[in-house]
PDB file of C-alpha atoms and ligand atoms in Angstrom:
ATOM      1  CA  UNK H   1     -40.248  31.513 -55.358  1.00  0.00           C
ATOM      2  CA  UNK H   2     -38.593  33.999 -52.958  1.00  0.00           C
ATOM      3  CA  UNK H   3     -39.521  34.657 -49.642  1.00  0.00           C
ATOM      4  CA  UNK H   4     -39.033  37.789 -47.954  1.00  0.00           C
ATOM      5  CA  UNK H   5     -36.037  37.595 -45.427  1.00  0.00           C
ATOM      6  CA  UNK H   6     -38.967  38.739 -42.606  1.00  0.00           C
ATOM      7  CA  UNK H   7     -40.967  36.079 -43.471  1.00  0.00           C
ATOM      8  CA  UNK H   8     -38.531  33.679 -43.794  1.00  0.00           C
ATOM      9  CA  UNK H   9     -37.552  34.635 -40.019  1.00  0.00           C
ATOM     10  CA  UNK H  10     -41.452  34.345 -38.397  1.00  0.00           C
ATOM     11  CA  UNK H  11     -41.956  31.101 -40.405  1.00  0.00           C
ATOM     12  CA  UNK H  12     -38.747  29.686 -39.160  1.00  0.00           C
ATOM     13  CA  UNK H  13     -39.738  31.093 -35.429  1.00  0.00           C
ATOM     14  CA  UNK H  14     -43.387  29.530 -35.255  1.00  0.00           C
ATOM     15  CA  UNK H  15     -42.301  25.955 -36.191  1.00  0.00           C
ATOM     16  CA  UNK H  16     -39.101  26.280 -33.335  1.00  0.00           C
ATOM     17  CA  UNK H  17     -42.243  27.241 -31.011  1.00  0.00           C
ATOM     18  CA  UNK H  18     -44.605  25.068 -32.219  1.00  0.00           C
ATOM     19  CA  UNK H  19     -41.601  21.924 -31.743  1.00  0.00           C
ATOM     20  CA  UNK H  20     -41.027  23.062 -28.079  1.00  0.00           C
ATOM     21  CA  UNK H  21     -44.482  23.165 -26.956  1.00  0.00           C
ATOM     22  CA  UNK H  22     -45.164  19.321 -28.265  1.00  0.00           C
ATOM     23  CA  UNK H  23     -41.673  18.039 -26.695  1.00  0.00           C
ATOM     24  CA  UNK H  24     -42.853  20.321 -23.365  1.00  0.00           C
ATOM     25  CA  UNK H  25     -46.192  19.191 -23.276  1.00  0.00           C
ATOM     26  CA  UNK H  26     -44.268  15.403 -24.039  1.00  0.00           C
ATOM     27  CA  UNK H  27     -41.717  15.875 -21.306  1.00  0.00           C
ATOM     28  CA  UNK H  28     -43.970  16.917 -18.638  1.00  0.00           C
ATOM     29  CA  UNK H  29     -46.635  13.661 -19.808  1.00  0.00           C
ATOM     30  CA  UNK H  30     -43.463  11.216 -20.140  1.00  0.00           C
ATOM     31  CA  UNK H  31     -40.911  12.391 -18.807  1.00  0.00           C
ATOM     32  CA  UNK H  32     -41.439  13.005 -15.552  1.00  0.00           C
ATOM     33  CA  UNK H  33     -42.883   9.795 -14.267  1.00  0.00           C
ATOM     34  CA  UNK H  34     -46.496  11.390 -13.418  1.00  0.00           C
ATOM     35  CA  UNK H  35     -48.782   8.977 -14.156  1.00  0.00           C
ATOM     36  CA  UNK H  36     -52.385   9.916 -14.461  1.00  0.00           C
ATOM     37  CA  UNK H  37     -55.140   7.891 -11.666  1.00  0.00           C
ATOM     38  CA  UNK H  38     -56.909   5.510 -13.851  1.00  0.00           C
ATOM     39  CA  UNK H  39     -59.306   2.780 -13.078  1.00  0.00           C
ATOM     40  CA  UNK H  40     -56.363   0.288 -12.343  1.00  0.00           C
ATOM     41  CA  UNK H  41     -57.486   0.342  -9.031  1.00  0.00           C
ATOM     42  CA  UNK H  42     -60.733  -1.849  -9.830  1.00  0.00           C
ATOM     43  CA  UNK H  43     -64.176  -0.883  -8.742  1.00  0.00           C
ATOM     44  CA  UNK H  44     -66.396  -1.458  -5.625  1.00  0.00           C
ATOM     45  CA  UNK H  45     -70.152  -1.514  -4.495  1.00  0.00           C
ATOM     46  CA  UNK H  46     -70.497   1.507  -1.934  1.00  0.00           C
ATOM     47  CA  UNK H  47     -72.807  -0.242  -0.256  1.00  0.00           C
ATOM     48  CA  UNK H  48     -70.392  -3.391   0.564  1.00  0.00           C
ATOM     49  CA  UNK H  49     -67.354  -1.529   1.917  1.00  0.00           C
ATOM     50  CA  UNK H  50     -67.929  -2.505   5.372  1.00  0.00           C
ATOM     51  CA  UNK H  51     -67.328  -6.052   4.199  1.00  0.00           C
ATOM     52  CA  UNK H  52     -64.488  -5.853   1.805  1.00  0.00           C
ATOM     53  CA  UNK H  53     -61.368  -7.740   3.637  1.00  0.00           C
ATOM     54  CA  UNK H  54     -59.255  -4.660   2.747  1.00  0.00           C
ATOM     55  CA  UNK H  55     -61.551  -1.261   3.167  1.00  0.00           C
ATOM     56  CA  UNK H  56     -63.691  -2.961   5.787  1.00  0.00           C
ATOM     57  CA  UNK H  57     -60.543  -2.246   7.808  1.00  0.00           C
ATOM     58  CA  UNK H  58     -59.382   0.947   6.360  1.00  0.00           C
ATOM     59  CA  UNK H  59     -55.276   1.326   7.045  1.00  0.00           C
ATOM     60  CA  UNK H  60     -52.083   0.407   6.503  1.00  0.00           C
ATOM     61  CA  UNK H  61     -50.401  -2.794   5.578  1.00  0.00           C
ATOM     62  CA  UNK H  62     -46.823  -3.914   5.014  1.00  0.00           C
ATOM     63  CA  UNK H  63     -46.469  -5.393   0.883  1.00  0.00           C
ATOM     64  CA  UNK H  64     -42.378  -5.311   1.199  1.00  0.00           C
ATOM     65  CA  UNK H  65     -39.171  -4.450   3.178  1.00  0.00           C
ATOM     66  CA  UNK H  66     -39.733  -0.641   2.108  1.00  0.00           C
ATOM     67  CA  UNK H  67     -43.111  -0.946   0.653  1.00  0.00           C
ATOM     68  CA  UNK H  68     -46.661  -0.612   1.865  1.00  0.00           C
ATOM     69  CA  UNK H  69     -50.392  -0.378   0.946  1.00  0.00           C
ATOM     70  CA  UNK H  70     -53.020   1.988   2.737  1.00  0.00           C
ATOM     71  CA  UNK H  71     -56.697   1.446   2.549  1.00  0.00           C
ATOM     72  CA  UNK H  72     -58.670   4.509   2.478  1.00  0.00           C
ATOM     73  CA  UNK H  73     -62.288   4.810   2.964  1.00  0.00           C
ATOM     74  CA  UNK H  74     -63.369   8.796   2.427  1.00  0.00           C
ATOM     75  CA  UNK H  75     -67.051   9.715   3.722  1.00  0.00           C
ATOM     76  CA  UNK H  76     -69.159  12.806   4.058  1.00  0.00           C
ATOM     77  CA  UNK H  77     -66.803  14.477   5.745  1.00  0.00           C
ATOM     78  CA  UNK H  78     -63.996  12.739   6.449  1.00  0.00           C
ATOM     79  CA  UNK H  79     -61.533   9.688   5.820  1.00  0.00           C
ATOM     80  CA  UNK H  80     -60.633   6.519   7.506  1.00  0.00           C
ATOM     81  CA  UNK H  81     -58.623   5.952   8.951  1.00  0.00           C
ATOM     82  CA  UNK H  82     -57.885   9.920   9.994  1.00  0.00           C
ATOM     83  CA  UNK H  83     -54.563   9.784  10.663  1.00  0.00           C
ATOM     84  CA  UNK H  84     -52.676   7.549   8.554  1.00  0.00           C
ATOM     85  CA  UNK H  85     -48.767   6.572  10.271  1.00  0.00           C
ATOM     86  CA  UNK H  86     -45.877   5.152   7.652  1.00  0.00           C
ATOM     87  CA  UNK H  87     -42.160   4.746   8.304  1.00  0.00           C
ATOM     88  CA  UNK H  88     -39.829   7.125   6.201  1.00  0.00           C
ATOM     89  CA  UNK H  89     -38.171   5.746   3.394  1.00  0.00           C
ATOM     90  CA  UNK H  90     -40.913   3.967   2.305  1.00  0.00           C
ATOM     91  CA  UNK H  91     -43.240   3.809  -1.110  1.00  0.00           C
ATOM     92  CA  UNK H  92     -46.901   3.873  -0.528  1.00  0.00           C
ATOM     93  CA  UNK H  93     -49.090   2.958  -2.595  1.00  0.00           C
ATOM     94  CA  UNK H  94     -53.098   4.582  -1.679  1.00  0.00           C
ATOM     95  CA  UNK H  95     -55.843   3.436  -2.389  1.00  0.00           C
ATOM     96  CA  UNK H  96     -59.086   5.254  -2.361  1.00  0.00           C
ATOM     97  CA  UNK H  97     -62.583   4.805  -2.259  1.00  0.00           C
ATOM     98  CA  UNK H  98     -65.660   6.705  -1.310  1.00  0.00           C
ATOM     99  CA  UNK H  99     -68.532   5.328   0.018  1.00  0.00           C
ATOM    100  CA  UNK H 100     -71.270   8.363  -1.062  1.00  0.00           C
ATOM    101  CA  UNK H 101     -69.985  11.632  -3.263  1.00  0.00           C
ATOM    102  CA  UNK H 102     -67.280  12.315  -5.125  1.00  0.00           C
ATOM    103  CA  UNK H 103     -64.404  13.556  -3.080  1.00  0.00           C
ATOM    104  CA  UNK H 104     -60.704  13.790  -3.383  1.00  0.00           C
ATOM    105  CA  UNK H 105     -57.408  12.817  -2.095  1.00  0.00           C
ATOM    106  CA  UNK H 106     -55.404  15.194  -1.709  1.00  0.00           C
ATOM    107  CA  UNK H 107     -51.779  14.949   0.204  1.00  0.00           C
ATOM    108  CA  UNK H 108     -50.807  18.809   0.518  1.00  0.00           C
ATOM    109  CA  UNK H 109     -47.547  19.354  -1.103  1.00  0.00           C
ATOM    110  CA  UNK H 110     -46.559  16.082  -2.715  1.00  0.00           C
ATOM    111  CA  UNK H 111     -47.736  14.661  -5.973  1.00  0.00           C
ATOM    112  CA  UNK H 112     -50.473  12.821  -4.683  1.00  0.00           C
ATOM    113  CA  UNK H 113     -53.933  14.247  -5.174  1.00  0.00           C
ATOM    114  CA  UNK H 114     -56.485  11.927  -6.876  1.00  0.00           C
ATOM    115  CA  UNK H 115     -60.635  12.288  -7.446  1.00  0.00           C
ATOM    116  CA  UNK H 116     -61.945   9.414  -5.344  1.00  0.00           C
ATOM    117  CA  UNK H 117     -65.286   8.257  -7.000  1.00  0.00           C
ATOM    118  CA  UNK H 118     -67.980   6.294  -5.368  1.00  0.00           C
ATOM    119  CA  UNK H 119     -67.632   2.712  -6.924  1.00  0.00           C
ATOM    120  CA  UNK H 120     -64.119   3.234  -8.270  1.00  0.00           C
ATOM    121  CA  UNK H 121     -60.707   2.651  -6.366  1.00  0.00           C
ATOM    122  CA  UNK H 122     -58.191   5.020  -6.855  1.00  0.00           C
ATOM    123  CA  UNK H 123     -54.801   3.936  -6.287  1.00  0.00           C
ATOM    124  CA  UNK H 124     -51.931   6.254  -6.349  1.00  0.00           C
ATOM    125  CA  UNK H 125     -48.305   5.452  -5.158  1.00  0.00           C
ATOM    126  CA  UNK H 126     -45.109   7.516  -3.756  1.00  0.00           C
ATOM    127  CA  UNK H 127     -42.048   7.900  -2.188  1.00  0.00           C
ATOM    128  CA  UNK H 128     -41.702   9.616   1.436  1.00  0.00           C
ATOM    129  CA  UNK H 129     -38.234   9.788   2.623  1.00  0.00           C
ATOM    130  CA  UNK H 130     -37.991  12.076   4.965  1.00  0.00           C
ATOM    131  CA  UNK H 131     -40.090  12.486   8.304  1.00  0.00           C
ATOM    132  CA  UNK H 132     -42.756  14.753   8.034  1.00  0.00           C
ATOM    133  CA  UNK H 133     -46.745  15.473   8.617  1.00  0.00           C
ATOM    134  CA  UNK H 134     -48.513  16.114   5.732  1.00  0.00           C
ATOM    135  CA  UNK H 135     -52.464  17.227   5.698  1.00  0.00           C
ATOM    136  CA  UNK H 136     -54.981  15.813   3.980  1.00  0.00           C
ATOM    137  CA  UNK H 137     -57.990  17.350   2.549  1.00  0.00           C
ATOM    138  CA  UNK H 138     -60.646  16.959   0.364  1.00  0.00           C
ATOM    139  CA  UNK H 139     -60.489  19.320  -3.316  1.00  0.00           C
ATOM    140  CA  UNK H 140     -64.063  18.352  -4.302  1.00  0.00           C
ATOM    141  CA  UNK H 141     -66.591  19.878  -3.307  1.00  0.00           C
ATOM    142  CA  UNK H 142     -69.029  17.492  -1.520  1.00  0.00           C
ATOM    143  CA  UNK H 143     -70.876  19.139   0.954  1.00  0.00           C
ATOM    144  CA  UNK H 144     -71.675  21.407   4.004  1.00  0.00           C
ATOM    145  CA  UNK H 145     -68.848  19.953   5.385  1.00  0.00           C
ATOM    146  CA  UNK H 146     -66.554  19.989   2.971  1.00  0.00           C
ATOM    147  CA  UNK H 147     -64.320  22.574   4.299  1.00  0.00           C
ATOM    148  CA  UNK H 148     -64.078  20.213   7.514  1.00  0.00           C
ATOM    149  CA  UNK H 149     -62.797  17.162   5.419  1.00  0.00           C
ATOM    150  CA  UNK H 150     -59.230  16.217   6.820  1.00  0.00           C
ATOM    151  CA  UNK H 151     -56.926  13.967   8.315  1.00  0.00           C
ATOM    152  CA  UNK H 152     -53.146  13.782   8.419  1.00  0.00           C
ATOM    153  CA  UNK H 153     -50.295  11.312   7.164  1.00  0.00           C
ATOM    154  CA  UNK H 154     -47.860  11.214   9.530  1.00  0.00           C
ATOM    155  CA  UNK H 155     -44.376   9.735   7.992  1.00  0.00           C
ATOM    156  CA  UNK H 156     -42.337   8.734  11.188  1.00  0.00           C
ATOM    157  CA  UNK H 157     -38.962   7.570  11.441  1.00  0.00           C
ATOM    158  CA  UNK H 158     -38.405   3.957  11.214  1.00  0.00           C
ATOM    159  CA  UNK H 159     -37.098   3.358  14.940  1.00  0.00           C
ATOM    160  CA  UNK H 160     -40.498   4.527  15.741  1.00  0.00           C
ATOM    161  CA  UNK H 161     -42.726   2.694  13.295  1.00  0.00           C
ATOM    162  CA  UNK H 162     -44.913  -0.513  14.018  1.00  0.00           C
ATOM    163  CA  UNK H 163     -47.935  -1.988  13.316  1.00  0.00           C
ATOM    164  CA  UNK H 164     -48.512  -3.445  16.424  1.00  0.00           C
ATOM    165  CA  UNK H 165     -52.270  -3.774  18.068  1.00  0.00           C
ATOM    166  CA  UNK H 166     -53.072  -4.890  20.913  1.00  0.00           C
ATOM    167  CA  UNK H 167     -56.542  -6.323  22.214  1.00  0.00           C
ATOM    168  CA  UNK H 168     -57.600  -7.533  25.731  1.00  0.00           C
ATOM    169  CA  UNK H 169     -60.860  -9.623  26.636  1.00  0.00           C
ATOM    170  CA  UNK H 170     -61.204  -9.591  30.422  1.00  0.00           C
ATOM    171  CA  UNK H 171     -64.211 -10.057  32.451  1.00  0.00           C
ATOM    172  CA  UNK H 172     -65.679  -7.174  34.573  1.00  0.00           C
ATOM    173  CA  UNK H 173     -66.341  -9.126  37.492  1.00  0.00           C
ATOM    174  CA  UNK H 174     -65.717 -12.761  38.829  1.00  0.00           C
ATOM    175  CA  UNK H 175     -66.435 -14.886  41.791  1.00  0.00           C
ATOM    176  CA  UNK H 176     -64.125 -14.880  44.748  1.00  0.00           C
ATOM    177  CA  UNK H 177     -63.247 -18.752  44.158  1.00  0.00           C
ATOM    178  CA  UNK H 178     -62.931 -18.685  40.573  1.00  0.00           C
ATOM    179  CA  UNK H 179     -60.569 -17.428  37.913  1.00  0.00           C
ATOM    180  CA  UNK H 180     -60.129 -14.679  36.098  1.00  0.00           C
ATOM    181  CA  UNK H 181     -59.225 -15.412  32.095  1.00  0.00           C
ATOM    182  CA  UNK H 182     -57.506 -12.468  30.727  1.00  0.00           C
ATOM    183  CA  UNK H 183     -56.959 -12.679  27.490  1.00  0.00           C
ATOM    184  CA  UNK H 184     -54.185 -10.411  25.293  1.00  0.00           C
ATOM    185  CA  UNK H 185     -54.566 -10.132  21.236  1.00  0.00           C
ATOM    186  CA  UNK H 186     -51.285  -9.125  19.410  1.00  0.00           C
ATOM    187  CA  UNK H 187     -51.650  -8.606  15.948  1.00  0.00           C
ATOM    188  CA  UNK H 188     -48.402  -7.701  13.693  1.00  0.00           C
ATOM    189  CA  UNK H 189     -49.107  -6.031  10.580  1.00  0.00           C
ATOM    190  CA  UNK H 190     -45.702  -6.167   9.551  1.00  0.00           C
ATOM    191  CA  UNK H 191     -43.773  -8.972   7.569  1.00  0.00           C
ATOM    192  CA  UNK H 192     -41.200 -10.184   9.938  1.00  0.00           C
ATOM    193  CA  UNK H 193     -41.825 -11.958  13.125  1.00  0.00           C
ATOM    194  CA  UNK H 194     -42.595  -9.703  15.991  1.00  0.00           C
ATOM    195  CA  UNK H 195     -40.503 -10.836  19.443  1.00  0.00           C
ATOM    196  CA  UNK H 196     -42.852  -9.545  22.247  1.00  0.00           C
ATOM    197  CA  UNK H 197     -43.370  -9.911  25.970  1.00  0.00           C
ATOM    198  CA  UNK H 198     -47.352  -9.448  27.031  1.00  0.00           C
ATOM    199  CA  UNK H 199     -47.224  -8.296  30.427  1.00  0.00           C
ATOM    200  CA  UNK H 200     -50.470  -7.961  33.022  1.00  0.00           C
ATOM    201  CA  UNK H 201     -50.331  -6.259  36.152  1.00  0.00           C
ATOM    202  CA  UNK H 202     -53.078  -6.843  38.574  1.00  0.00           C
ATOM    203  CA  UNK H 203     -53.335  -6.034  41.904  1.00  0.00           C
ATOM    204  CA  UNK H 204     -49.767  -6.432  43.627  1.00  0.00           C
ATOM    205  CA  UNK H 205     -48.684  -9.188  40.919  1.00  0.00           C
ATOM    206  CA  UNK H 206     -47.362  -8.806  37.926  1.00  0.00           C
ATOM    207  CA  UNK H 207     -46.964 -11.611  35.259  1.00  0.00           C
ATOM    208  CA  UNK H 208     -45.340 -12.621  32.102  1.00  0.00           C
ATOM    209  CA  UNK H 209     -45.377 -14.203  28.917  1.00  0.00           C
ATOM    210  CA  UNK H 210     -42.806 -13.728  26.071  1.00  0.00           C
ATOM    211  CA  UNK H 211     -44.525 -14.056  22.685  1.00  0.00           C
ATOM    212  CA  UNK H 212     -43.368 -14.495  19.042  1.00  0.00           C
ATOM    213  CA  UNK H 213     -46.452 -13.269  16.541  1.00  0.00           C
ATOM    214  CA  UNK H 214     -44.986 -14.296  12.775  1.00  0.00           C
ATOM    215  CA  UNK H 215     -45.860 -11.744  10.305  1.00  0.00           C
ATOM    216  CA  UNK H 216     -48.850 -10.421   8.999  1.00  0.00           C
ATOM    217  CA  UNK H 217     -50.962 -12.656  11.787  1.00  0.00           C
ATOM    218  CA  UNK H 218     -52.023 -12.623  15.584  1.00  0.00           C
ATOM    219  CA  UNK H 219     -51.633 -14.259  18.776  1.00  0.00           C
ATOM    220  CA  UNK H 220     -53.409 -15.102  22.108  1.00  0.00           C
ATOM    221  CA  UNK H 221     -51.737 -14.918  25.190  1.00  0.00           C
ATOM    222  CA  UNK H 222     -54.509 -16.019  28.177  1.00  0.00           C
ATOM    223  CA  UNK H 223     -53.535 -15.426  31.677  1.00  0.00           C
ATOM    224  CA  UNK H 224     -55.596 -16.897  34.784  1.00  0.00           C
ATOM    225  CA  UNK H 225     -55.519 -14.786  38.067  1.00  0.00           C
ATOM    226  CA  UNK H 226     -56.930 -16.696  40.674  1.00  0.00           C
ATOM    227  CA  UNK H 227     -59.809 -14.640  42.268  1.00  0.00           C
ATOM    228  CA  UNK H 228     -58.747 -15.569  45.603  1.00  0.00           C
ATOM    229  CA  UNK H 229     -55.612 -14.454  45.527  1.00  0.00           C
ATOM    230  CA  UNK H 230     -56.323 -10.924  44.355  1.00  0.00           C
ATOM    231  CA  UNK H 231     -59.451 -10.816  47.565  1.00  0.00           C
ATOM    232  CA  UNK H 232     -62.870  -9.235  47.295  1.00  0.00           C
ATOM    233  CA  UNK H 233     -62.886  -5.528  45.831  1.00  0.00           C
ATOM    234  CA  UNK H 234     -62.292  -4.019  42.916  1.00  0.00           C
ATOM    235  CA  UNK H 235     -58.580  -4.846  41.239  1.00  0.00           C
ATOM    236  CA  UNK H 236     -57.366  -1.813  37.980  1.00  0.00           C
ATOM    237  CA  UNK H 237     -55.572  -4.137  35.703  1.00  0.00           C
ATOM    238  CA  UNK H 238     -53.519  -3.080  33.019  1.00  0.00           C
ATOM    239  CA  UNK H 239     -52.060  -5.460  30.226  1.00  0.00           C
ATOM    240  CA  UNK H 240     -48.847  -4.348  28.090  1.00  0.00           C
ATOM    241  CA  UNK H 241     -47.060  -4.799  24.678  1.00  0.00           C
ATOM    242  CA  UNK H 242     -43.905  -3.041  23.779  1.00  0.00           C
ATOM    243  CA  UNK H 243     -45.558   0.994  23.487  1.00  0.00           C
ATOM    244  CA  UNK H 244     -48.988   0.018  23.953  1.00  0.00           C
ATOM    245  CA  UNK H 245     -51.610  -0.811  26.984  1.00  0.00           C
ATOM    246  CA  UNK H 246     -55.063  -1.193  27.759  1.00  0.00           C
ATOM    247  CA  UNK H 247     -56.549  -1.433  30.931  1.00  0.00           C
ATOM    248  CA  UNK H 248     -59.422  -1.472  32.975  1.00  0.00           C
ATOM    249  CA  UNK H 249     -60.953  -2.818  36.190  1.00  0.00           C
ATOM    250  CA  UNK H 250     -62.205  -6.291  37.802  1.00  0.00           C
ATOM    251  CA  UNK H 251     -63.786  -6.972  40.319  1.00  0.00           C
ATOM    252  CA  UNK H 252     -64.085  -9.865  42.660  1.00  0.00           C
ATOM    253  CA  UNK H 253     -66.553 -10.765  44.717  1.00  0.00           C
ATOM    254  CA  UNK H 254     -70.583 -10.700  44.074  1.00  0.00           C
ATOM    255  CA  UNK H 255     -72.650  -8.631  45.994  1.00  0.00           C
ATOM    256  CA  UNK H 256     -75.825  -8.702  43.948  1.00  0.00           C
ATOM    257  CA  UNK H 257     -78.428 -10.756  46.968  1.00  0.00           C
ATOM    258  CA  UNK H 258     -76.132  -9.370  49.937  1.00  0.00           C
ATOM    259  CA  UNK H 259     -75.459 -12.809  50.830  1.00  0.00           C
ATOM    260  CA  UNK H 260     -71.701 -12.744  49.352  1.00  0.00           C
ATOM    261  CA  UNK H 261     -70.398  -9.886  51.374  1.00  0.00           C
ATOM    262  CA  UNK H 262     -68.329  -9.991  54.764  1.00  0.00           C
ATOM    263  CA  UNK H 263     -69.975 -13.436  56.317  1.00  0.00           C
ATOM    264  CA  UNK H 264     -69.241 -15.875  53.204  1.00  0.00           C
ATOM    265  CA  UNK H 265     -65.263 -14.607  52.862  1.00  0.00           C
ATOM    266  CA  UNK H 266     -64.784 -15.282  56.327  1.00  0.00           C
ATOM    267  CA  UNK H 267     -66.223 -18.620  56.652  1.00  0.00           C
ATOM    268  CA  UNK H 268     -63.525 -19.766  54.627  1.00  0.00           C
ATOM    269  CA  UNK H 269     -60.692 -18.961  56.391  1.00  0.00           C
TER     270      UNK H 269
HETATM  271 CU1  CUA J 301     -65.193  15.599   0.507  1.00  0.00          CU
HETATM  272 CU2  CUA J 301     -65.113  17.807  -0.223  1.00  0.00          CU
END
């Protein structure tokens, strides 16, 4: 049979195309390490997010030296936490869930930019190296408020990453002969110990405790201020851990029948 040297040519030509389309559609599939969201992630009850150990408190968690997970809980219109703080160099791995409508994911200008389905977890992991802030925003539509669904990922450098919190239980107001138990919460998200010093400063004093909180855990530190010391009024206290304080007021004294102002102080002098 002979072909025509023309036809010979455009036959030749459509198979070369038709090869490079399948290994370009293969390389970009393959080859490139995108892999697409599936339901690895697992599922969950929308209704029972407040109570899951992870989403319940949507945020970020240390997994290994470079690597860590961040809960996710996306809502008409918005996501918790809303602004989400990782060290550079680090892979993090997302996961996603939504507690009403479908919404997305979306991390603007990376890779990362998943549906998040109510019932379903979407998990979706990558590499940030560099410090940068990235927005977040939501690519389905869900809403009136869609256009207003945000928050930010802020990737910080690792001199300035933590995930310390700190908590203090103090009372408002306690009698003039009694003490005062303030009480400091230091919870380390990361994996290695955390070498602290909790320090409260109330009135003219100032005191100290130096604290060691092992990974992944929390510690108490409870200091007593004797009420007499500090003298009827109202006292600002303010409690501190490495970056972060909290603070508020006490006061000593009770004036609620009258009978506790100027005469009782003085009697006991
Ligand atoms: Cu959520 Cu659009």
């Amino acid at each position: 049979m002979n072909i025509h040297t023309y036809e010979k040519f455009w036959l030749i030509g459509a198979m070369v195309l038709i090869v490079a389309f399948i290994a370009t559609v293969t390389y970009g599939a393959a080859g490139l390490g995108i892999a697409m969201v599936d339901d690895e992630g697992g599922t969950i009850a929308p209704d029972e997010i407040g109570d899951h150990d992870k989403f319940g408190d949507p945020g970020v968690h240390q997994v290994g030296e470079n690597e860590y997970d961040v809960y996710v809980h996306a809502y008409t219109f918005g996501y918790s936490p809303d602004t989400i703080e990782i060290p550079e160099n680090s892979e993090v791995t997302f996961y996603v869930t939504s507690s009403d409508v479908t919404h997305s994911f979306t991390v603007v200008g990376t890779n990362v930019n998943t549906m998040v389905i109510p019932g379903e977890i979407a998990e979706i992991t990558a590499q940030f190296d560099e410090p940068e802030e990235y927005g977040i925003l939501c690519n389905e539509y869900c809403g009136f408020g869609h256009h207003d669904m945000e928050a930010e990922l802020h990737v910080v450098p690792e001199t300035e990453f933590d995930l310390t919190e700190l908590a203090v239980d103090a009372p408002d107001e306690v009698d003039t002969d009694d003490q005062a138990q303030v009480t400091a919460s230091v919870t380390n998200g990361m994996l290695e110990d955390l070498d602290t010093t909790v320090t409260l400063e109330i009135g003219n004093e100032t005191v100290e405790e130096d604290v060691t909180v092992a990974g992944d855990s929390s510690e108490d530190v409870t200091f007593a201020v004797d009420a007499s010391t500090l003298g009827d009024g109202d006292h600002d206290w303010t409690v501190t851990v490495d970056d972060y304080t909290e603070s508020d007021q006490l006061t000593v004294g009770t004036d609620d029948d009258g009978d506790s102002d100027d005469g009782d102080t003085t009697e006991e002098e």
